XYZ file of C-alpha atoms in Angstrom:
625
model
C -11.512 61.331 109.816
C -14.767 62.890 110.310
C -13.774 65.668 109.104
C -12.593 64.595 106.302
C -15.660 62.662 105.201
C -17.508 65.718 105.670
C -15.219 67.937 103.331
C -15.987 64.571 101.086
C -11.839 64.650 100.423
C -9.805 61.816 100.321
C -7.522 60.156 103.428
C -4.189 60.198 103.048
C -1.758 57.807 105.177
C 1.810 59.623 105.785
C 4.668 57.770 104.289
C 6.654 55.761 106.796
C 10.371 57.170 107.643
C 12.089 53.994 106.760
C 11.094 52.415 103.375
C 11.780 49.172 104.909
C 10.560 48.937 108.302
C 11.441 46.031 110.518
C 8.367 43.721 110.557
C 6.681 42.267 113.681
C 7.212 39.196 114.818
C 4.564 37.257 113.272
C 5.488 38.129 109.484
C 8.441 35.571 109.371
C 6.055 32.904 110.387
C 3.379 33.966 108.005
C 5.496 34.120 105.238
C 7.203 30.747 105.594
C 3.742 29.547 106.522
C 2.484 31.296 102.938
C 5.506 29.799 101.007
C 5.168 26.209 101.889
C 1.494 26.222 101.874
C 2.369 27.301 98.215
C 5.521 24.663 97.767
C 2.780 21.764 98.606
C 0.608 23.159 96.228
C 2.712 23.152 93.646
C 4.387 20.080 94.020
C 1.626 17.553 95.088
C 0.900 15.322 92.808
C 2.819 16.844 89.654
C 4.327 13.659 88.048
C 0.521 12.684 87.676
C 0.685 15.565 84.464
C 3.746 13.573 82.731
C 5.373 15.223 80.085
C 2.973 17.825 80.400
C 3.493 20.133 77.133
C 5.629 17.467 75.441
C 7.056 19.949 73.101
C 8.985 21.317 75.635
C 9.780 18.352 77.631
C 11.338 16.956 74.430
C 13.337 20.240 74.361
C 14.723 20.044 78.048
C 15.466 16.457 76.827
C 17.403 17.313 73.525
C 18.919 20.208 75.975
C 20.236 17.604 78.743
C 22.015 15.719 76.076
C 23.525 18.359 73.810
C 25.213 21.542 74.790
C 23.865 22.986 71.209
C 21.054 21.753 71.785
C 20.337 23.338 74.743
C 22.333 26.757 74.178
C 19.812 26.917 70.784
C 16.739 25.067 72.129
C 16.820 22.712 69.791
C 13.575 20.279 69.675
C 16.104 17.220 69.195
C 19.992 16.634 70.168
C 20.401 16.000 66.360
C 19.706 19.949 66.124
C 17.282 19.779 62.878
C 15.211 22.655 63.864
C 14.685 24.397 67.195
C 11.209 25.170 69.599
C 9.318 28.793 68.017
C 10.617 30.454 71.274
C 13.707 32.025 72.720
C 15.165 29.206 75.171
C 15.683 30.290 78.497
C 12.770 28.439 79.824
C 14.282 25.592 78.375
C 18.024 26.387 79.634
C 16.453 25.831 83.236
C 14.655 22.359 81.833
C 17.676 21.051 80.229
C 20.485 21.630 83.268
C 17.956 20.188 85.686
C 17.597 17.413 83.363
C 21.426 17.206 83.252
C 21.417 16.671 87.178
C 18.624 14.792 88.050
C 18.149 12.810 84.738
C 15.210 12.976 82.235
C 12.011 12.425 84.253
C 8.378 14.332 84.462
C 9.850 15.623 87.905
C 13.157 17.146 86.561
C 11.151 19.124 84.052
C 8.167 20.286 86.345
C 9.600 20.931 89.836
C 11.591 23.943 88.223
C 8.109 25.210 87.405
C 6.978 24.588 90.838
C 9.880 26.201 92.423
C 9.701 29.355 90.011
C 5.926 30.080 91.358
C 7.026 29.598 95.092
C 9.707 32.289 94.120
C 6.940 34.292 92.280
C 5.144 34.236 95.775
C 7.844 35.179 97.796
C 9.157 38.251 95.449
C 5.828 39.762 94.813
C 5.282 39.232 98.621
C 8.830 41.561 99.120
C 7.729 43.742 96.334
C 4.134 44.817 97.894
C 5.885 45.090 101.391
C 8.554 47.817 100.751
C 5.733 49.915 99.671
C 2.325 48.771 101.560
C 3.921 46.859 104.664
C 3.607 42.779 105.089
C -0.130 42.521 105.449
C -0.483 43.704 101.951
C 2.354 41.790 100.691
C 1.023 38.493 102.320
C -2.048 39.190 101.113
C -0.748 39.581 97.561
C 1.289 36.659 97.478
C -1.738 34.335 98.790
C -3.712 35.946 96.169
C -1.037 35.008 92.943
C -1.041 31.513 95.114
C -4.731 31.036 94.565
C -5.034 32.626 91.458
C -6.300 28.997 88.965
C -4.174 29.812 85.855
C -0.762 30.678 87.926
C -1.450 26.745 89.677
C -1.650 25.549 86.032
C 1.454 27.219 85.010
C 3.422 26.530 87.962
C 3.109 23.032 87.254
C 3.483 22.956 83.658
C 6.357 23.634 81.053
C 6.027 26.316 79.285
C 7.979 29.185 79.303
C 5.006 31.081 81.771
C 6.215 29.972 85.006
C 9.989 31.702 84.561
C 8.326 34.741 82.497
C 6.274 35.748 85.451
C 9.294 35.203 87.977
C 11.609 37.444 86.252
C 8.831 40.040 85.659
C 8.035 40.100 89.122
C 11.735 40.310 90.123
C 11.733 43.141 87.543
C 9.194 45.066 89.526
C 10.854 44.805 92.703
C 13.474 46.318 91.000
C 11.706 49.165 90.041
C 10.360 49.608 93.526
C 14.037 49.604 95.169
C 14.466 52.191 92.489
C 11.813 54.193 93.316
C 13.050 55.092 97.114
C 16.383 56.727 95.875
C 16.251 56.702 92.480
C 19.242 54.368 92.101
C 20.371 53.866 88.494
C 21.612 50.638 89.656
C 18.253 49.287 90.574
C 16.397 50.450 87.405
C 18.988 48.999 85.247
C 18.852 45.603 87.323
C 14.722 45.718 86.365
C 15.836 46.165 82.899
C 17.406 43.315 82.997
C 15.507 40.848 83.930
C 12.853 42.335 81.794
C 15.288 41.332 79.079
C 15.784 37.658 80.658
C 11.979 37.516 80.691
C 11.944 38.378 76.664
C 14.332 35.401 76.528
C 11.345 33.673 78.041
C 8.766 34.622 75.883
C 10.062 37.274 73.724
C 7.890 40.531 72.891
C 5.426 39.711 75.924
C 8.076 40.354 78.412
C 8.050 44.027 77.372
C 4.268 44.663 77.930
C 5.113 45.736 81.891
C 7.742 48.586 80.331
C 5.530 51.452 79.906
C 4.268 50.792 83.746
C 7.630 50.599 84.715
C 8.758 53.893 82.811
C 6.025 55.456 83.796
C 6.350 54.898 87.469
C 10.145 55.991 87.369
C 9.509 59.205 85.109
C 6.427 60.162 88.152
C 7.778 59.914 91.399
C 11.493 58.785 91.308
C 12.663 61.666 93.462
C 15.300 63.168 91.412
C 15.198 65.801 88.715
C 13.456 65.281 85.424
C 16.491 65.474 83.239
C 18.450 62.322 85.900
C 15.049 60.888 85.145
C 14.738 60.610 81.601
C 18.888 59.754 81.484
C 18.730 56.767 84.595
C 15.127 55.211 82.114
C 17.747 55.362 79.169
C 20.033 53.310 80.808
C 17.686 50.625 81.697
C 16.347 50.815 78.129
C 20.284 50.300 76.903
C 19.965 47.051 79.984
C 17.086 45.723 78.563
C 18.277 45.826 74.553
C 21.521 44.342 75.823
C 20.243 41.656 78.178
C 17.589 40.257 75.364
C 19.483 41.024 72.509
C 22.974 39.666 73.101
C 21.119 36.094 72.207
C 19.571 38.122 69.010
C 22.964 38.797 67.684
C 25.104 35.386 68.497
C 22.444 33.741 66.858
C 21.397 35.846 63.316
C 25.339 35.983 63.160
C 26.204 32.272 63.657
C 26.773 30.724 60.200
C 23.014 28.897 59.408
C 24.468 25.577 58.222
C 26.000 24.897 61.323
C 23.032 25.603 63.803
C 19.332 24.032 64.028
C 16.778 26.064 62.027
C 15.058 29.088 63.927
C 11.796 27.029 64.392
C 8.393 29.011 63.956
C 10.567 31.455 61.270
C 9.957 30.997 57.355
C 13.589 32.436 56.608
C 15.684 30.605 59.008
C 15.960 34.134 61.563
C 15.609 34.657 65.104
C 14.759 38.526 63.747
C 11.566 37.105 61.736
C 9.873 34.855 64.428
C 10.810 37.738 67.081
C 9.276 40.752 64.932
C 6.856 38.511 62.820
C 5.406 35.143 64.576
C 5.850 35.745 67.947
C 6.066 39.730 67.097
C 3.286 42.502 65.443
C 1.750 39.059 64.362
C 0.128 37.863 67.141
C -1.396 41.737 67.235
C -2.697 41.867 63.832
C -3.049 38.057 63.373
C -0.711 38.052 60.590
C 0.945 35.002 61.537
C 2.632 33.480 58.319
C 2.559 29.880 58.887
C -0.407 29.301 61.843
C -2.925 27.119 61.316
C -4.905 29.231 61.280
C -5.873 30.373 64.579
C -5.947 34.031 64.361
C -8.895 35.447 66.438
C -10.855 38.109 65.526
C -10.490 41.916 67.274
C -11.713 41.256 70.706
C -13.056 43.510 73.884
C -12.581 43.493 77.654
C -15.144 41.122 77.629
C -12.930 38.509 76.157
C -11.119 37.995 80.011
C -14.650 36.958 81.490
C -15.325 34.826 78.485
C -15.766 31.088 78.742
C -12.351 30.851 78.003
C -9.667 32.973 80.061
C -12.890 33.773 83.387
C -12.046 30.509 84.984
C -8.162 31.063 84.861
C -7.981 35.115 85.855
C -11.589 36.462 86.117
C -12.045 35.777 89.922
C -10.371 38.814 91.409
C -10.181 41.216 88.441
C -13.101 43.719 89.481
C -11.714 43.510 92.525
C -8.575 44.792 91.258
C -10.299 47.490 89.128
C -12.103 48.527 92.474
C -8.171 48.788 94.071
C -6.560 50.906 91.051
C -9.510 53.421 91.434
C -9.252 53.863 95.192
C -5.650 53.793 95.417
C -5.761 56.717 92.887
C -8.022 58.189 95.041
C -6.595 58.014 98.612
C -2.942 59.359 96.834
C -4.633 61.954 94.612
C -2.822 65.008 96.602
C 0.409 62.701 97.776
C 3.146 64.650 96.776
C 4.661 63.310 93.579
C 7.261 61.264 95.052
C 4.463 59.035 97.232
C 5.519 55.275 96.990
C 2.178 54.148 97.073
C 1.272 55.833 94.355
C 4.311 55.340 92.105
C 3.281 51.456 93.406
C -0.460 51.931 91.639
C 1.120 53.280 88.033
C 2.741 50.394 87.958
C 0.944 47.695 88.856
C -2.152 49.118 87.331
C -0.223 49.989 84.149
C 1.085 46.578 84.123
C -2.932 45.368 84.637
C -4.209 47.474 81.882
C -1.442 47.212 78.990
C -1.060 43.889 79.515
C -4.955 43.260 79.865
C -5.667 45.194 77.060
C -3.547 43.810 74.234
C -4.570 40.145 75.283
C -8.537 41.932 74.836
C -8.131 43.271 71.412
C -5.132 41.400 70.233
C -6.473 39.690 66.479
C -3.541 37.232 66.763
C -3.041 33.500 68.140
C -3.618 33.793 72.059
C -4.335 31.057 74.467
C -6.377 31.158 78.166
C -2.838 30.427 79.707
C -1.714 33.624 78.989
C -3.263 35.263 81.847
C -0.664 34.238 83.890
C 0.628 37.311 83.505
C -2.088 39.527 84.630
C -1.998 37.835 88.021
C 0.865 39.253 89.587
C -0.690 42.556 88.798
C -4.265 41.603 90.115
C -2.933 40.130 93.190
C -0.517 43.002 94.169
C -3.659 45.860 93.407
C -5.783 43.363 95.840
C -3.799 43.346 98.385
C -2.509 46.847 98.720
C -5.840 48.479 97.721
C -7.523 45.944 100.414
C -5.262 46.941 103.209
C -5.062 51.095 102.732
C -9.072 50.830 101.871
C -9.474 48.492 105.667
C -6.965 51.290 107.458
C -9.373 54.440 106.346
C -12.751 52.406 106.543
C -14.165 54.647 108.607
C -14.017 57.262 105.476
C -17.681 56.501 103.747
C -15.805 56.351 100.347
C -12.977 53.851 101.235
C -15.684 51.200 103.305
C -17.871 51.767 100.361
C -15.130 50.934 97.850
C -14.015 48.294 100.296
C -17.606 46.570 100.210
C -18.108 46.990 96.547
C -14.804 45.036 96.263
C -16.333 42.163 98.351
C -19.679 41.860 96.684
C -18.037 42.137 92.818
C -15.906 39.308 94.027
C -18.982 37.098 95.203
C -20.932 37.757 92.232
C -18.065 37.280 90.123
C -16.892 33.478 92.036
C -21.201 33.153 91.865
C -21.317 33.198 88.091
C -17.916 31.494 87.100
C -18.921 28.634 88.969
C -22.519 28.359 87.466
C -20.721 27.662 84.646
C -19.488 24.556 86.096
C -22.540 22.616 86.586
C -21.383 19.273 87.684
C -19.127 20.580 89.881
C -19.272 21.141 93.782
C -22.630 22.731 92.714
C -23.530 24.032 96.272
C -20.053 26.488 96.486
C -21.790 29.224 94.027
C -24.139 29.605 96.805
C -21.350 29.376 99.856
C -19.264 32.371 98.231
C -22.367 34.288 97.171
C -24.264 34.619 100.583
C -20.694 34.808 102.035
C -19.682 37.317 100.260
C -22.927 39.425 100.687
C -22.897 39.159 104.585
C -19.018 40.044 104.566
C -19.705 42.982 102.339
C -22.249 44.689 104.890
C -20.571 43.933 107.717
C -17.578 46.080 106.347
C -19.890 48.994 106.499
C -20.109 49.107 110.275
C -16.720 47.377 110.602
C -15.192 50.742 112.488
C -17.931 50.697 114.928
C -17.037 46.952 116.366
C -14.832 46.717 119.098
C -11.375 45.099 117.704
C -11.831 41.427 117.706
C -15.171 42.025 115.862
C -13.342 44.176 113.093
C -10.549 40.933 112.647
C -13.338 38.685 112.108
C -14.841 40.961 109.413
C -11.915 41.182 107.994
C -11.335 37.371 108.090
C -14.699 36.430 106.641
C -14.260 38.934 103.646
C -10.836 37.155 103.105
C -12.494 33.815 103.017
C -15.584 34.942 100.940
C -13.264 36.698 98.198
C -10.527 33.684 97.726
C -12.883 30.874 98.123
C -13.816 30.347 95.152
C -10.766 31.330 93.398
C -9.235 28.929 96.163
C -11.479 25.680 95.174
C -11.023 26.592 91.693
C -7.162 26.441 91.866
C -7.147 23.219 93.883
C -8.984 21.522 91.908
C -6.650 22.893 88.735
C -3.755 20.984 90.739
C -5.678 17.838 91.316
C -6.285 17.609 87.590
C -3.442 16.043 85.126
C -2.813 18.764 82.539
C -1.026 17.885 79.097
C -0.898 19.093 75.537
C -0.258 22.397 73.539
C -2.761 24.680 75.598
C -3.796 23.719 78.756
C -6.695 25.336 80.531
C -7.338 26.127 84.396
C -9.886 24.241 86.102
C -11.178 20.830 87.157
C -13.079 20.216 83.726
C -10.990 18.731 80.190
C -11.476 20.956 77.556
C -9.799 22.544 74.471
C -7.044 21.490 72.621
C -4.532 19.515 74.085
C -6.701 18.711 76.817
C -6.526 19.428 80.839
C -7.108 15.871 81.702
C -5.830 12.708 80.397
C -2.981 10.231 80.607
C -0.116 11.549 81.280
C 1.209 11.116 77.694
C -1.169 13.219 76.508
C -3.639 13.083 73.571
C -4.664 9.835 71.745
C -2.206 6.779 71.168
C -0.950 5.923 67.549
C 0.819 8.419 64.921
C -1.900 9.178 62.334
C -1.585 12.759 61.270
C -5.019 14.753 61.182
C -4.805 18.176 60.773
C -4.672 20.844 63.511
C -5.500 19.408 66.264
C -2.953 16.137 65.864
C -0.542 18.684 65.048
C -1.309 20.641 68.761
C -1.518 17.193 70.802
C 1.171 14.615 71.768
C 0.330 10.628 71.381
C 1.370 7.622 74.083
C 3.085 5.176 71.372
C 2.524 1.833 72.403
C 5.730 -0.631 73.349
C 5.659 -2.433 69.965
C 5.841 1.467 68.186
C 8.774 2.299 70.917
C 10.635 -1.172 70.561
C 10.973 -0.551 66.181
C 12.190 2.886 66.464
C 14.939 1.501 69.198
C 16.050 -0.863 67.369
C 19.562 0.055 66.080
C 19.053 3.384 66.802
C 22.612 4.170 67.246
C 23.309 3.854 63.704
C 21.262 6.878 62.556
C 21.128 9.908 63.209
C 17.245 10.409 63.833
C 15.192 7.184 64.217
C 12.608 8.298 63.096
C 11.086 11.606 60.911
C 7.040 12.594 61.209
C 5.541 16.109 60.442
C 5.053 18.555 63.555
C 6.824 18.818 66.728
C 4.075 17.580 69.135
C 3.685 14.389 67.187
C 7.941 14.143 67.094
C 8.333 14.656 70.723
C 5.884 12.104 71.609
C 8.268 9.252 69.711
C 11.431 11.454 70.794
C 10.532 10.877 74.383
C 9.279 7.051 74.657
C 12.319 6.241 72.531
C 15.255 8.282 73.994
C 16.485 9.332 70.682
C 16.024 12.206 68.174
C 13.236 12.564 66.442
C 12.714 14.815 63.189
C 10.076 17.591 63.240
C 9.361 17.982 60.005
C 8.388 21.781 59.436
C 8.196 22.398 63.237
C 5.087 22.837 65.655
C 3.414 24.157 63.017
C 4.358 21.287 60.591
C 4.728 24.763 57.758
C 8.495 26.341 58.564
C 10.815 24.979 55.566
C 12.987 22.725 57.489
C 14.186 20.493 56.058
C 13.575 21.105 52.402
C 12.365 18.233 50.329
C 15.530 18.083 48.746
C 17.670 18.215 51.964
C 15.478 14.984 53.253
C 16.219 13.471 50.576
C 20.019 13.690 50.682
C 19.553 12.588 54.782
C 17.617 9.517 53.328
C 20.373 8.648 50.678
C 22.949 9.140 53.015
C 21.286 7.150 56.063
C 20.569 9.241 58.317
C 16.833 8.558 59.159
C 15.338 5.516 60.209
C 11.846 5.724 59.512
C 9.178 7.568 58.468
C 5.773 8.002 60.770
C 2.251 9.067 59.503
C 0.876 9.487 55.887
C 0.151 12.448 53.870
C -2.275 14.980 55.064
C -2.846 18.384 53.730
C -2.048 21.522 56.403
C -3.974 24.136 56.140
C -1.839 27.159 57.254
C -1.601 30.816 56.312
C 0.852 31.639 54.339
C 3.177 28.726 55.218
C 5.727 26.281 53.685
C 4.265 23.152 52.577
C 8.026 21.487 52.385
C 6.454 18.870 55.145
C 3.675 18.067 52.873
C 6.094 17.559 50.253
C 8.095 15.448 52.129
C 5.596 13.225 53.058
C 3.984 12.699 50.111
C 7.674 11.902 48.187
C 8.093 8.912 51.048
C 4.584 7.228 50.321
C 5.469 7.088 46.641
C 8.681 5.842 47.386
C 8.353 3.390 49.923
C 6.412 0.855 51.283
C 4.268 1.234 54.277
C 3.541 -0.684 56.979
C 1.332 -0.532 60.006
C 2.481 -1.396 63.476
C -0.259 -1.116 66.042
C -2.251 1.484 64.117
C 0.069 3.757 62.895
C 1.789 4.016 59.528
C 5.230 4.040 59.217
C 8.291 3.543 56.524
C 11.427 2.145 56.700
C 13.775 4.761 54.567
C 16.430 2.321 54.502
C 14.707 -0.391 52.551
């Protein structure tokens, strides 16, 4: 090693036999110990949320009451118009609703569940490649990352996104060790499950993944380039079989493609949810397209307190990984391990930087899987060769961008535990010099370093994430941390936003409301005889009254309140033949871009035509008088 540090080249660690060594004994215990550590983590406390994202929850419960409803993710068992997403988040919701019954819990333990089995595959994934110390350390790192504890107890489609794109990476990896066709088509796969997720974000971790594969899957370039079409052909197959069944089933006899201005699953996936949220052409927003952003954007007030902890950590990893595997030969594992993970950091990274669309903190989620795997492995191969110059440097930098990184995020939370920005700063200072002279201590010296870097870098990423649990999260777009904030709200009852119905622009349109027993009690009555009980503009404000009454609800014009469902003159024919109970909120003008104003319509057609009344705040009509 001397040698080497004189000759200023890199270290190189020899590639182990056996791509899947047996462990020792004390990574079975770890692991179970890491995985319901996580589990209680998860699950503590979540009915305290409620609902949570409502518009979901009002999904899962249209979904565990109609098969259509669930097959289409419909936003009520009536099917008027579906959720502005692909449904598989919601076929998980809705069966576990079927079992258990409609309750906070048989919405939000799936979530839970999906991030203990986010733990456990990224934990398998790191260890084929690095060995268990760097997968344990990677799972406890997506564990304590704040934004993957807010989306692992929350409903949105996150939580089963990030599972089957971590699955889909451990793919790749058993891939990787004999270039199996089988494998790389199974990652494929569940990319295309994940686009069923979320759509077009599942497909950010593809060029890491091809890459990867087309570098060191040892096999010749031409079985390359043929095995990555294959997986292509899974992925188009896997996500587009939905695509088809539902652009081809007749329109009149399905729920309107929520989030779409033409009634297509093509439009919202291409357009909305598509090149839209890149160039913030997003026909029918309300209008919250962001301007071109920068790197910067990830340790802005916004996203830092979610992600920001461990990312120049994780820069610090991809460079030195690069570096110890420069001269690997081109089938090294370790470094077939960096393209991707790193690939999947940077793409990923970058078009939530500079993306001029709609994006929300909570989309970091996604990043964390990558941070935490680059962490860990970059930790442990930088720890084996610290007595290279280079690799303890790299190793102490690591430390002392964490610390200064925890030190400044929390400054930002004044109020607080206002004495931990100084805990994880001088921590993190005295671990990071120690780790110089770490290969001069006798052994039990060099595990202590070791342990007081751990505890210095996930402190306060650790607090931070606890505290996210302990905090009821509800609305549209949650946010990580122990603060309330933005819209939608972290904290809060567990209905959500404010009670009543009153529509107010955006940000009634992005919350849910707690409608009082009186409110709950009128839209029950004789609800069997219609088909919805009630009809208001937006899906947030719909799912509230969906929910607290157990019957459908009518989103007028969708989450948005602008897609064109129903048209004024299709409301009108559901009103003259019975159909709709009442009527909830008054007219209010939506400001979108580009969007239908058939809601608007709608509503202002029932206030000249009916009478109003107001029960406990909120305006409503009876259609049938």
């Amino acid at each position: 090693m001397t040698a080497l540090a004189e000759r200023g080249s890199a270290p190189s660690t020899p590639e182990p036999a056996d791509p899947h060594p047996p462990g020792p004994g004390w990574v079975r215990p770890a692991l179970g110990g890491l995985l319901i550590a996580t589990a209680v983590l998860y699950l503590w406390g979540l009915s305290a949320s409620g609902w949570a994202n409502a518009f979901y929850s009002a999904a899962a419960q249209a979904g565990g009451e109609s098969w259509q409803a669930w097959f289409f993710g419909s936003s009520d068992a009536a099917n008027a118009i579906t959720v502005d997403k692909t449904p598989a988040a919601l076929w998980v919701m809705g069966l576990s609703v079927r079992l258990f019954g409609l309750s906070s819990w048989s919405i939000l333990v799936p979530q839970a569940l999906m991030g203990v089995g986010s733990v456990w595959a990224l934990f398998a994934t790191v260890r084929r490649v690095s060995g268990p110390t760097a997968g344990l350390l990677a799972g406890a790192v997506l564990a304590l990352t704040p934004v993957a504890a807010l989306m692992f107890r929350f409903d949105n489609p996150d939580a089963l996104l990030v599972l089957l794109l971590v699955l889909g990476a451990y793919c790749v990896v058993r891939a990787l060790e004999k270039a199996s066709p089988k494998w790389l088509a199974l990652a494929g796969v569940a990319v295309g499950f994940g686009f069923l997720a979320k759509m077009l974000q599942a497909f950010l971790v593809l060029p890491a993944f091809a890459i990867a594969y087309l570098v060191a899957a040892p096999t010749s370039l031409g079985k390359r380039l043929l095995q990555l079409l294959g997986a292509l052909g899974a992925v188009v197959v896997s996500a587009g079989w939905y695509l088809a069944v539902v652009e081809l089933w007749p329109a009149d006899s399905r729920p309107f493609i929520g989030g779409s201005q033409s009634n297509s699953i093509l439009e919202l996936t291409l357009g909305y949810n598509g090149v839209g949220r890149i160039t913030g052409d997003e026909v029918g927003s309300l209008g919250g397209a962001q301007s071109s952003g920068s790197w910067a954007r990830l340790f802005g007030s916004e996203m830092a307190g979610g992600i920001a902890w461990l990312l120049p950590a994780a820069a610090i990893a991809l460079g030195a990984l690069a570096w110890l595997t420069w001269r690997a030969p081109r089938t090294d594992r370790t470094r077939a391990a960096t393209i991707l993970w790193g690939g999947w950091l940077v793409v990923t990274g970058g078009v939530f930087s500079f993306m001029s669309g709609i994006i929300h903190p909570y989309y970091t989620v996604a990043l964390a899987p990558a941070v935490a795997a680059l962490v860990g492995t970059g930790a442990v191969r930088l720890w084996r060769a610290r007595a290279h110059p280079i690799a303890s440097g790299l190793l102490s930098s690591g430390v002392v961008l964490t610390a200064l990184t925890g030190y400044l995020l929390l400054t930002r939370e004044s109020t607080w535990l206002p004495w931990l920005k100084y805990v994880v700063l001088l921590l993190g200072l005295a671990a990071a010099v120690l780790v110089l002279v770490s290969d001069r201590l006798p052994r039990s010296g060099a595990r202590g370093v070791a342990a007081l870097a751990l505890i210095a870098s996930l402190l306060g990423s650790g607090a931070y994430t606890v505290a996210t649990t302990a905090t009821p999260h509800s609305g549209a777009i949650p946010s990580a941390g122990p603060s309330s904030g933005g819209f939608g709200g972290q904290g809060g009852p567990p209905g959500g936003g404010q009670r009543g119905g009153m529509r107010g622009g955006v940000g009634s349109l992005l919350t849910t409301t707690t409608p009082s027993a009186e409110m709950t009690a009128l839209l029950q009555a004789d609800a069997e005889n219609y088909t919805w009980v009630a009809a208001t503009v937006g899906s947030n404000p719909a799912a509230s009254y969906q929910l607290a009454s157990g019957f459908p609800v009518m989103a007028l014009g969708g989450f948005n309140g602008t897609d064109p469902s129903p048209t004024p003159a299709q409301f009108q024919q559901y009103v003259a033949d019975g159909r709709i109970h009442y009527f909830v909120g008054e007219p209010a003008e939506i400001n979108s871009t580009g969007g239908s104003d058939a809601a608007e319509e709608i509503a202002e057609w029932v206030a000249a035509n009916f009478t109003s009344t107001t029960v406990d705040g909120v305006t409503v009509y009876d259609l049938t008088s």
